[in-house]
Amino acid sequence: MKKTNSSTKSTTDILIIGGGPAGAVAAVTARKNYPSKQITLIRKEEKGIIPCGIPYIFHRLNSVDENLMPDQPLLDNKIDLIIGEATKIESEKKIVILKNKDSYNYDKLILALGSDSHLIPIPGAEKQGVWQIKKDYQYLKKLREAMLKAKNIVVIGGGFIGIELAEELSSIEGLDISIIESLECCLLTNFDKEFALAAEEKLKKKGIKTYTGVKVEKIGGDAQVEYLQLANGEKIAADAVILSIGARPNINLAKEAGIKTEEKGGIWVDEYLRTNIPDILAIGDCAQTRDFITSKNIPVMLASVAASEARIAANNLYQLKLIRENKGTLGVFSTCVDGLVLGVAGLIERKAKEEKFEYIIGEAQAPNHHPDKLPGTEQIKVKLIFAKSSEGLLLGAEVMGPESVGEMLNIMAMAIQQQATLYDFNTWQIATHPLLTPAPTIYPFIAAAQNAMFKLKNRC
Ligand SMILES: Cc1cc2nc3c(=O)[nH]c(=O)nc-3n(C[C@H](O)[C@H](O)[C@H](O)COP(=O)(O)OP(=O)(O)OC[C@H]3O[C@@H](n4cnc5c(N)ncnc54)[C@H](O)[C@@H]3O)c2cc1C
């Protein structure tokens, strides 16, 4: 592993800035495509964190050290790893300059700069005891220690990260956990209401207090947080607050280099993740995403999306392999609350309505084993959205149930990508097993499609 010490000028073929999921996957994919190229990856932090594992450092993983992103794949693939901060890109000279004044000449530059948590302007947000979620080893160690010493923890923001944090913290004895969400219920930006409410029920069962449809007016106390004042007059005791209200793409380095950025989003990229400047690409959270179905800009920031973009960018770096472009971001995502897995791929019904699609919903529910008297049997609930026109094209899928639905969702994502229709579901060939899947007679995805077909025929 190479580390920076004195100021040097180096040359590399492929330079990647960022060591999160996007940067790491881009580096390894580039190595597989271009065995003889020199590949260099620069990242700020000494120890990389697995961002998706952050909620689980408090209890299940029991430490931040168990959640480190391994460097071994980079070393195995002969990637030069530099710990440092890139502060300037001189795109005409094809040079990147680091904070310590080292510089790197590149042939191809991939920006994988990621995102940082968003700080809302709530009065009192600067008080001691108010925390953010940062992908930073030292910060997370301090956060973990503080949470373990706290008594009343309030999570502001009931999105998927907020509820994962709250659920994990609620497993620690003696902690009193609350979530405050300004929307009508938690997870409502991701799911239709019936799915979001099922997740909220689970949170309540775990003893988490949920305050929904209300905003935080101020974070009160002297130097240290003591309470939260809500807009409806309620006051909640708090000795620790976690702000979980979204992330912003890191675009400053790109912007200062004259790379085009979207007004409210990330770095502008085309289908091959190329920016407007030759030989500079952008991937992951720092890059703008366009919706797979509507083609509108959407603020999706997921590690799975980052990895997919990284593969596309690295595969096409020196030569376009035409069928491997980014056709848009589906936003496939899943979460888990107290054993209940919820997932979504493509459009939810509320979004389909907003976008003025003419759609038909297919719904079904089935036990995950057959017969359902088998121990450990749980229900799987499926909601599919098909376009009424376009031969019943699948627009979106929502699922909830036991662990297996996490992977079922990924099959739905492939179905949307491959433009499956209502009629494809009717002839879908599947494997079933009593201990592993729902019964073939009531397989919920097929049953949901049949439900939609029935409605379509009967013009419901
Ligand atoms: C708590 C939490 C839970 C999550 N759970 C999930 C999940 O379950 N599933 C999912 O798909 N997604 C999840 N996400 C989202 C996911 O973590 C992000 O989408 C993902 O990290 C994006 O990867 P990235 O490589 O684009 O950016 P990042 O992970 O943000 O990495 C950016 C990298 O760039 C480096 N960098 C930035 N600027 C510079 C510079 N100037 N010089 C050098 N280095 C620089 C940083 O140091 C870092 O290494 C979660 C996020 C959080 C915070």
Coordinates of C-alpha atoms and ligand atoms in Angstrom, one line a residue:
M1 CA 0.0 0.0 0.0
K2 CA 1.4 3.4 -1.0
K3 CA 0.9 6.3 1.3
T4 CA 1.6 10.0 0.8
N5 CA 4.5 11.6 2.7
S6 CA 6.5 14.3 0.7
S7 CA 5.1 16.2 -2.3
T8 CA 5.5 14.1 -5.4
K9 CA 4.4 14.1 -9.1
S10 CA 3.0 10.8 -10.3
T11 CA 1.4 9.4 -13.4
T12 CA -1.2 6.8 -13.6
D13 CA -3.5 5.5 -16.3
I14 CA -6.8 5.3 -14.4
L15 CA -7.3 7.6 -11.3
I16 CA -10.2 7.1 -9.1
I17 CA -11.1 9.6 -6.3
G18 CA -13.2 8.0 -3.6
G19 CA -12.9 4.7 -1.8
G20 CA -16.6 4.0 -1.0
P21 CA -18.6 1.2 -2.8
A22 CA -18.5 3.2 -6.1
G23 CA -14.7 3.7 -6.1
A24 CA -13.8 0.2 -4.9
V25 CA -16.0 -1.5 -7.5
A26 CA -14.8 0.8 -10.3
A27 CA -11.1 -0.1 -9.4
V28 CA -11.6 -3.8 -9.3
T29 CA -13.8 -3.8 -12.5
A30 CA -11.2 -1.7 -14.3
R31 CA -8.5 -4.1 -13.4
K32 CA -10.5 -7.0 -14.8
N33 CA -11.0 -5.1 -18.1
Y34 CA -7.5 -3.6 -18.4
P35 CA -4.9 -5.9 -16.8
S36 CA -1.9 -3.9 -17.9
K37 CA -3.1 -0.4 -16.9
Q38 CA -1.9 1.4 -13.8
I39 CA -4.8 2.0 -11.5
T40 CA -4.7 4.4 -8.5
L41 CA -7.4 5.0 -6.0
I42 CA -7.3 8.0 -3.6
R43 CA -9.5 8.2 -0.6
K44 CA -9.6 10.5 2.4
E45 CA -10.0 8.1 5.2
E46 CA -7.4 5.7 6.6
K47 CA -10.0 3.1 7.4
G48 CA -13.0 2.7 5.0
I49 CA -16.4 2.0 6.5
I50 CA -19.2 -0.2 5.1
P51 CA -21.9 2.5 5.0
C52 CA -24.9 0.2 4.9
G53 CA -23.6 -1.6 8.1
I54 CA -23.5 1.7 10.1
P55 CA -26.9 1.1 11.9
Y56 CA -25.6 -2.2 13.1
I57 CA -22.4 -1.0 14.9
F58 CA -24.4 -0.3 18.0
H59 CA -25.6 -3.8 18.8
R60 CA -25.5 -6.6 16.3
L61 CA -21.9 -5.9 15.2
N62 CA -21.0 -4.5 18.6
S63 CA -18.2 -2.3 17.3
V64 CA -17.2 0.0 14.5
D65 CA -14.1 -2.2 13.8
E66 CA -16.4 -5.1 12.7
N67 CA -17.8 -2.8 10.0
L68 CA -14.7 -1.9 8.0
M69 CA -14.5 -2.1 4.3
P70 CA -11.6 -4.5 3.5
D71 CA -8.7 -3.2 1.4
Q72 CA -7.7 -6.7 0.4
P73 CA -9.7 -6.8 -2.9
L74 CA -7.8 -3.6 -3.9
L75 CA -4.5 -5.0 -3.0
D76 CA -5.2 -8.3 -4.7
N77 CA -6.1 -6.4 -7.8
K78 CA -2.9 -4.4 -7.7
I79 CA -4.6 -1.1 -7.2
D80 CA -2.3 1.7 -5.8
L81 CA -4.1 3.0 -2.7
I82 CA -3.4 6.5 -1.7
I83 CA -4.7 8.0 1.5
G84 CA -5.2 11.7 0.9
E85 CA -7.6 14.4 -0.1
A86 CA -8.0 15.6 -3.7
T87 CA -8.4 19.4 -3.6
K88 CA -8.1 20.4 -7.3
I89 CA -8.7 19.0 -10.7
E90 CA -6.9 20.7 -13.7
S91 CA -8.8 19.0 -16.4
E92 CA -7.0 20.6 -19.3
K93 CA -3.6 19.3 -18.0
K94 CA -5.3 16.1 -16.8
I95 CA -3.9 16.5 -13.3
V96 CA -5.3 16.0 -9.8
I97 CA -3.7 17.8 -6.9
L98 CA -4.0 16.6 -3.3
K99 CA -4.1 18.7 -0.1
N100 CA -0.5 17.7 0.6
K101 CA 0.5 19.1 -2.8
D102 CA 1.2 15.7 -4.4
S103 CA -0.2 15.5 -7.9
Y104 CA -1.3 12.8 -10.3
N105 CA -1.4 12.9 -14.0
Y106 CA -4.2 10.7 -15.4
D107 CA -5.4 9.3 -18.6
K108 CA -8.9 8.6 -17.3
L109 CA -10.4 10.1 -14.1
I110 CA -13.3 8.5 -12.2
L111 CA -15.0 10.7 -9.6
A112 CA -16.6 8.6 -6.8
L113 CA -16.8 11.4 -4.3
G114 CA -19.9 10.1 -2.6
S115 CA -22.2 12.1 -0.3
D116 CA -22.3 13.6 3.2
S117 CA -25.1 13.8 5.6
H118 CA -27.3 16.8 5.4
L119 CA -27.5 19.3 8.3
I120 CA -30.9 20.9 8.6
P121 CA -31.2 24.4 10.0
I122 CA -33.0 23.5 13.2
P123 CA -32.3 26.0 16.0
G124 CA -30.1 24.2 18.5
A125 CA -28.6 21.7 16.0
E126 CA -25.1 22.8 17.0
K127 CA -25.6 21.6 20.7
Q128 CA -23.5 18.9 22.3
G129 CA -25.2 15.6 22.0
V130 CA -26.6 16.3 18.5
W131 CA -25.1 13.8 16.0
Q132 CA -25.1 13.1 12.3
I133 CA -24.4 9.9 10.4
K134 CA -21.0 10.3 8.9
K135 CA -19.1 7.5 7.1
D136 CA -16.1 8.3 9.2
Y137 CA -14.4 5.7 11.5
Q138 CA -13.3 8.1 14.3
Y139 CA -16.7 9.9 14.3
L140 CA -18.6 6.7 14.4
K141 CA -16.6 5.4 17.3
K142 CA -17.5 8.6 19.3
L143 CA -21.1 8.3 18.2
R144 CA -21.3 4.7 19.4
E145 CA -19.8 5.5 22.8
A146 CA -22.2 8.4 23.2
M147 CA -25.2 6.3 22.4
L148 CA -24.2 3.6 24.8
K149 CA -24.0 6.2 27.6
A150 CA -27.3 8.0 26.7
K151 CA -30.7 7.3 28.1
N152 CA -33.2 9.2 25.9
I153 CA -32.2 9.1 22.2
V154 CA -34.3 10.9 19.6
V155 CA -33.8 10.1 15.9
I156 CA -34.9 12.9 13.6
G157 CA -36.0 11.5 10.3
G158 CA -38.1 8.3 9.7
G159 CA -36.5 7.3 6.4
F160 CA -34.9 3.9 6.1
I161 CA -31.6 4.9 7.8
G162 CA -33.5 6.6 10.7
I163 CA -35.7 3.5 11.3
E164 CA -32.8 1.1 11.0
L165 CA -30.8 3.1 13.6
A166 CA -33.8 3.4 15.9
E167 CA -34.5 -0.3 15.7
E168 CA -31.0 -1.3 16.4
L169 CA -30.6 1.1 19.3
S170 CA -33.9 -0.1 20.8
S171 CA -32.3 -3.6 21.2
I172 CA -29.9 -2.1 23.8
E173 CA -31.3 -2.4 27.3
G174 CA -32.1 0.8 29.2
L175 CA -32.3 3.1 26.1
D176 CA -35.5 5.0 25.4
I177 CA -35.8 5.6 21.6
S178 CA -38.1 8.0 19.7
I179 CA -38.4 8.9 16.1
I180 CA -39.7 12.2 14.7
E181 CA -40.9 12.2 11.2
S182 CA -42.5 15.2 9.5
L183 CA -44.6 13.1 7.0
E184 CA -47.7 11.2 8.0
C185 CA -45.8 8.1 8.8
C186 CA -42.2 6.7 8.7
L187 CA -40.9 5.4 5.3
L188 CA -43.5 7.2 3.4
T189 CA -41.1 8.6 0.8
N190 CA -40.1 5.1 -0.2
F191 CA -43.3 3.0 0.2
D192 CA -47.1 3.2 -0.3
K193 CA -48.9 3.8 3.0
E194 CA -50.0 0.3 3.8
F195 CA -46.4 -0.9 3.6
A196 CA -45.0 2.1 5.6
L197 CA -47.6 1.6 8.3
A198 CA -46.7 -2.1 8.7
A199 CA -43.1 -1.0 9.3
E200 CA -44.2 1.6 11.8
E201 CA -46.3 -1.0 13.7
K202 CA -43.1 -3.1 14.1
L203 CA -41.2 0.0 15.4
K204 CA -44.0 0.5 18.0
K205 CA -43.9 -3.1 19.0
K206 CA -40.2 -2.7 19.8
G207 CA -41.1 0.1 22.2
I208 CA -40.0 2.9 19.9
K209 CA -42.1 6.0 20.2
T210 CA -43.0 7.5 16.8
Y211 CA -44.0 11.1 16.5
T212 CA -45.3 11.6 12.9
G213 CA -46.8 14.4 10.9
V214 CA -44.9 16.9 13.1
K215 CA -41.7 19.0 12.7
V216 CA -39.1 19.8 15.3
E217 CA -39.2 23.4 16.1
K218 CA -36.0 23.6 18.2
I219 CA -33.4 21.5 20.0
G220 CA -33.4 22.8 23.6
G221 CA -30.9 22.9 26.5
D222 CA -27.8 24.9 27.5
A223 CA -24.6 23.7 25.8
Q224 CA -25.9 20.1 25.9
V225 CA -29.2 19.0 24.4
E226 CA -31.9 18.4 27.0
Y227 CA -35.2 18.3 25.0
L228 CA -36.8 18.7 21.6
Q229 CA -39.6 21.2 21.1
L230 CA -42.1 20.0 18.5
A231 CA -44.3 22.3 16.3
N232 CA -47.4 20.9 18.0
G233 CA -46.3 22.0 21.4
E234 CA -45.0 18.6 22.6
K235 CA -41.7 18.5 24.4
I236 CA -39.6 15.3 24.3
A237 CA -36.7 14.7 26.8
A238 CA -33.4 13.9 25.0
D239 CA -29.8 13.6 26.0
A240 CA -28.8 12.5 22.5
V241 CA -30.2 13.3 19.0
I242 CA -29.3 11.7 15.7
L243 CA -30.1 13.7 12.6
S244 CA -31.0 11.3 9.8
I245 CA -32.5 13.6 7.2
G246 CA -30.8 12.6 4.0
A247 CA -27.5 13.2 2.3
R248 CA -26.1 15.7 -0.3
P249 CA -23.8 14.7 -3.1
N250 CA -20.2 15.9 -2.9
I251 CA -19.9 18.0 -6.0
N252 CA -17.6 20.9 -5.0
L253 CA -14.4 19.4 -6.4
A254 CA -16.1 18.8 -9.7
K255 CA -17.9 22.2 -9.8
E256 CA -14.7 24.0 -9.1
A257 CA -13.1 22.2 -12.0
G258 CA -15.8 23.4 -14.4
I259 CA -17.6 20.0 -14.6
K260 CA -21.3 20.3 -15.2
T261 CA -23.5 19.7 -12.1
E262 CA -27.3 19.6 -11.8
E263 CA -28.9 22.4 -10.0
K264 CA -30.4 20.3 -7.2
G265 CA -28.4 17.1 -7.6
G266 CA -25.2 15.6 -8.5
I267 CA -22.6 15.7 -11.3
W268 CA -24.2 15.5 -14.7
V269 CA -23.4 12.2 -16.5
D270 CA -24.5 10.5 -19.7
E271 CA -25.5 6.8 -20.1
Y272 CA -21.9 5.7 -19.7
L273 CA -21.4 7.9 -16.7
R274 CA -19.2 10.3 -18.6
T275 CA -19.3 14.0 -17.5
N276 CA -19.2 16.9 -19.9
I277 CA -15.4 17.0 -19.7
P278 CA -13.5 14.4 -21.8
D279 CA -12.0 11.5 -19.9
I280 CA -13.7 12.4 -16.6
L281 CA -16.5 10.1 -15.3
A282 CA -18.6 10.3 -12.2
I283 CA -20.3 7.5 -10.4
G284 CA -22.2 6.7 -7.2
D285 CA -23.8 9.2 -4.8
C286 CA -22.0 12.2 -6.4
A287 CA -23.5 11.5 -9.8
Q288 CA -26.9 12.5 -10.9
T289 CA -29.4 9.7 -11.4
R290 CA -32.3 9.5 -13.9
D291 CA -35.3 7.4 -13.2
F292 CA -35.5 4.2 -15.2
I293 CA -39.2 4.6 -16.0
T294 CA -39.8 8.4 -16.1
S295 CA -36.3 9.5 -17.1
K296 CA -36.6 12.4 -14.6
N297 CA -33.8 13.3 -12.3
I298 CA -34.2 11.5 -9.0
P299 CA -32.1 11.8 -5.8
V300 CA -31.4 8.0 -5.4
M301 CA -28.3 7.3 -3.3
L302 CA -27.7 3.7 -2.7
A303 CA -24.6 1.5 -2.6
S304 CA -26.2 -1.0 -5.0
V305 CA -26.7 1.8 -7.5
A306 CA -23.2 3.0 -6.9
A307 CA -21.8 -0.4 -7.6
S308 CA -23.8 -0.8 -10.8
E309 CA -22.7 2.5 -12.1
A310 CA -19.1 1.7 -11.2
R311 CA -19.3 -1.5 -13.3
I312 CA -20.8 0.4 -16.3
A313 CA -18.2 3.2 -16.1
A314 CA -15.2 0.9 -15.7
N315 CA -16.4 -1.6 -18.4
N316 CA -16.7 1.3 -21.0
L317 CA -13.7 3.3 -20.0
Y318 CA -11.6 2.9 -23.1
Q319 CA -14.0 1.4 -25.5
L320 CA -17.8 1.5 -25.5
K321 CA -19.5 -1.9 -25.1
L322 CA -22.7 -0.7 -26.4
I323 CA -25.3 -2.8 -24.6
R324 CA -23.8 -2.1 -21.2
E325 CA -25.0 1.4 -20.7
N326 CA -27.0 2.8 -17.8
K327 CA -30.6 2.8 -18.9
G328 CA -31.7 4.7 -15.8
T329 CA -31.9 4.0 -12.1
L330 CA -34.6 1.7 -10.8
G331 CA -34.0 2.5 -7.2
V332 CA -34.3 -1.0 -5.9
F333 CA -34.1 -0.9 -2.2
S334 CA -35.0 -3.0 0.9
T335 CA -35.0 -2.6 4.6
C336 CA -35.7 -4.7 7.7
V337 CA -37.6 -3.7 10.8
D338 CA -37.7 -6.3 13.6
G339 CA -37.6 -9.2 11.2
L340 CA -40.1 -7.7 8.7
V341 CA -38.4 -7.2 5.4
L342 CA -39.8 -4.5 3.1
G343 CA -38.7 -3.8 -0.4
V344 CA -39.5 -1.8 -3.5
A345 CA -38.3 -1.8 -7.1
G346 CA -39.4 0.8 -9.6
L347 CA -42.5 2.9 -9.0
I348 CA -44.8 2.8 -6.0
E349 CA -48.5 3.5 -6.6
R350 CA -48.4 7.1 -5.2
K351 CA -45.6 7.9 -7.7
A352 CA -47.4 6.3 -10.6
K353 CA -50.4 8.4 -9.8
E354 CA -48.3 11.6 -9.6
E355 CA -46.7 10.8 -12.9
K356 CA -50.2 10.3 -14.4
F357 CA -49.7 6.7 -15.5
E358 CA -52.7 4.7 -16.3
Y359 CA -52.0 1.7 -14.2
I360 CA -53.5 -1.4 -12.7
I361 CA -52.6 -2.9 -9.3
G362 CA -52.2 -6.6 -8.6
E363 CA -52.1 -7.7 -5.0
A364 CA -51.7 -11.0 -3.3
Q365 CA -50.6 -12.5 0.0
A366 CA -49.4 -16.1 0.7
P367 CA -47.5 -18.0 3.3
N368 CA -43.8 -18.5 2.7
H369 CA -44.0 -22.2 3.3
H370 CA -46.5 -24.8 2.3
P371 CA -48.5 -26.2 4.0
D372 CA -48.7 -23.1 6.3
K373 CA -48.7 -25.4 9.4
L374 CA -44.9 -25.7 9.0
P375 CA -43.1 -24.1 11.8
G376 CA -41.8 -20.5 11.2
T377 CA -44.3 -19.8 8.5
E378 CA -44.9 -16.1 7.8
Q379 CA -46.9 -14.1 5.3
I380 CA -45.6 -12.6 2.1
K381 CA -47.5 -9.5 0.8
V382 CA -47.0 -8.4 -2.8
K383 CA -48.2 -5.4 -4.7
L384 CA -47.4 -5.1 -8.4
I385 CA -48.1 -2.1 -10.6
F386 CA -48.6 -2.6 -14.3
A387 CA -49.1 0.0 -17.1
K388 CA -52.6 -0.4 -18.6
S389 CA -51.1 0.4 -22.0
S390 CA -47.8 -1.0 -23.2
E391 CA -49.2 -4.6 -22.9
G392 CA -49.2 -4.4 -19.1
L393 CA -45.6 -3.5 -18.6
L394 CA -44.4 -4.0 -15.0
L395 CA -43.7 -0.5 -13.5
G396 CA -43.1 -1.4 -9.9
A397 CA -43.2 -3.9 -7.2
E398 CA -43.5 -3.7 -3.4
V399 CA -43.0 -6.7 -1.2
M400 CA -43.0 -7.4 2.5
G401 CA -42.5 -10.5 4.6
P402 CA -39.7 -12.7 5.9
E403 CA -36.0 -12.6 4.8
S404 CA -36.6 -14.4 1.5
V405 CA -38.5 -11.4 0.1
G406 CA -35.2 -9.4 0.0
E407 CA -34.1 -11.6 -2.9
M408 CA -37.6 -11.9 -4.5
L409 CA -37.4 -8.1 -4.8
N410 CA -34.2 -8.4 -6.8
I411 CA -36.0 -10.7 -9.2
M412 CA -38.7 -8.1 -9.6
A413 CA -36.0 -5.5 -10.4
M414 CA -34.7 -7.8 -13.2
A415 CA -38.3 -8.2 -14.5
I416 CA -38.7 -4.4 -14.7
Q417 CA -35.3 -4.0 -16.4
Q418 CA -36.2 -6.7 -18.9
Q419 CA -39.6 -5.1 -19.5
A420 CA -41.7 -8.0 -18.3
T421 CA -45.5 -7.6 -18.7
L422 CA -48.5 -8.9 -16.9
Y423 CA -48.7 -11.8 -19.4
D424 CA -45.1 -12.8 -18.7
F425 CA -46.1 -13.4 -15.1
N426 CA -48.9 -15.7 -16.2
T427 CA -46.4 -18.0 -18.0
W428 CA -43.6 -17.6 -15.4
Q429 CA -41.9 -20.9 -14.6
I430 CA -40.8 -21.2 -11.0
A431 CA -39.4 -23.7 -8.5
T432 CA -41.3 -24.3 -5.3
H433 CA -40.5 -26.3 -2.1
P434 CA -42.5 -26.6 1.1
L435 CA -39.7 -25.3 3.3
L436 CA -38.4 -22.6 0.9
T437 CA -41.2 -21.0 -1.0
P438 CA -44.9 -20.3 -1.2
A439 CA -47.1 -23.0 -2.8
P440 CA -47.1 -23.1 -6.6
T441 CA -50.9 -22.8 -6.5
I442 CA -50.8 -19.4 -4.9
Y443 CA -47.3 -18.1 -5.7
P444 CA -47.8 -14.5 -4.7
F445 CA -46.2 -12.7 -7.7
I446 CA -48.2 -14.8 -10.2
A447 CA -51.3 -14.5 -8.1
A448 CA -50.8 -10.7 -8.0
A449 CA -50.5 -10.6 -11.8
Q450 CA -53.6 -12.7 -12.1
N451 CA -55.4 -10.3 -9.8
A452 CA -54.4 -7.4 -12.0
M453 CA -55.5 -9.3 -15.1
F454 CA -58.9 -10.0 -13.6
K455 CA -59.3 -6.3 -12.8
L456 CA -58.3 -5.4 -16.3
K457 CA -60.8 -7.8 -17.9
N458 CA -63.5 -6.6 -15.6
R459 CA -62.4 -3.0 -16.0
C460 CA -62.2 -2.5 -12.2
Ligands
LIG1 C1 -26.4 4.5 7.6 C2 -26.5 4.2 6.1 C3 -27.1 3.0 5.7 C4 -27.2 2.7 4.4 N1 -27.8 1.5 4.0 C5 -27.8 1.2 2.7 C6 -28.3 0.0 2.2 O1 -28.8 -0.9 3.0 N2 -28.3 -0.3 0.9 C7 -27.8 0.6 0.0 O2 -27.8 0.2 -1.2 N3 -27.3 1.8 0.4 C8 -27.3 2.1 1.6 N4 -26.8 3.3 2.0 C9 -26.3 4.3 1.0 C10 -24.9 4.0 0.6 O3 -24.1 3.9 1.7 C11 -24.4 5.0 -0.4 O4 -25.2 5.0 -1.5 C12 -23.0 4.6 -0.8 O5 -22.1 4.7 0.3 C13 -22.5 5.4 -2.0 O6 -21.2 5.0 -2.3 P1 -20.2 6.0 -3.0 O7 -18.9 5.2 -3.2 O8 -20.8 6.7 -4.1 O9 -19.9 7.1 -1.9 P2 -19.4 7.1 -0.4 O10 -19.7 5.8 0.3 O11 -19.9 8.4 0.2 O12 -17.8 7.2 -0.6 C14 -17.2 8.4 -1.0 C15 -15.7 8.3 -0.9 O13 -15.1 9.4 -1.5 C16 -14.1 9.9 -0.7 N5 -13.8 11.3 -1.0 C17 -14.7 12.3 -1.2 N6 -14.1 13.4 -1.5 C18 -12.8 13.1 -1.6 C19 -11.7 13.9 -2.0 N7 -11.8 15.2 -2.3 N8 -10.5 13.3 -2.0 C20 -10.4 12.0 -1.7 N9 -11.4 11.2 -1.3 C21 -12.6 11.8 -1.3 C22 -14.6 9.6 0.7 O14 -13.5 9.7 1.6 C23 -15.1 8.2 0.5 O15 -14.1 7.2 0.5 C24 -26.7 3.6 3.4 C25 -26.1 4.8 3.8 C26 -26.0 5.1 5.2 C27 -25.3 6.4 5.6

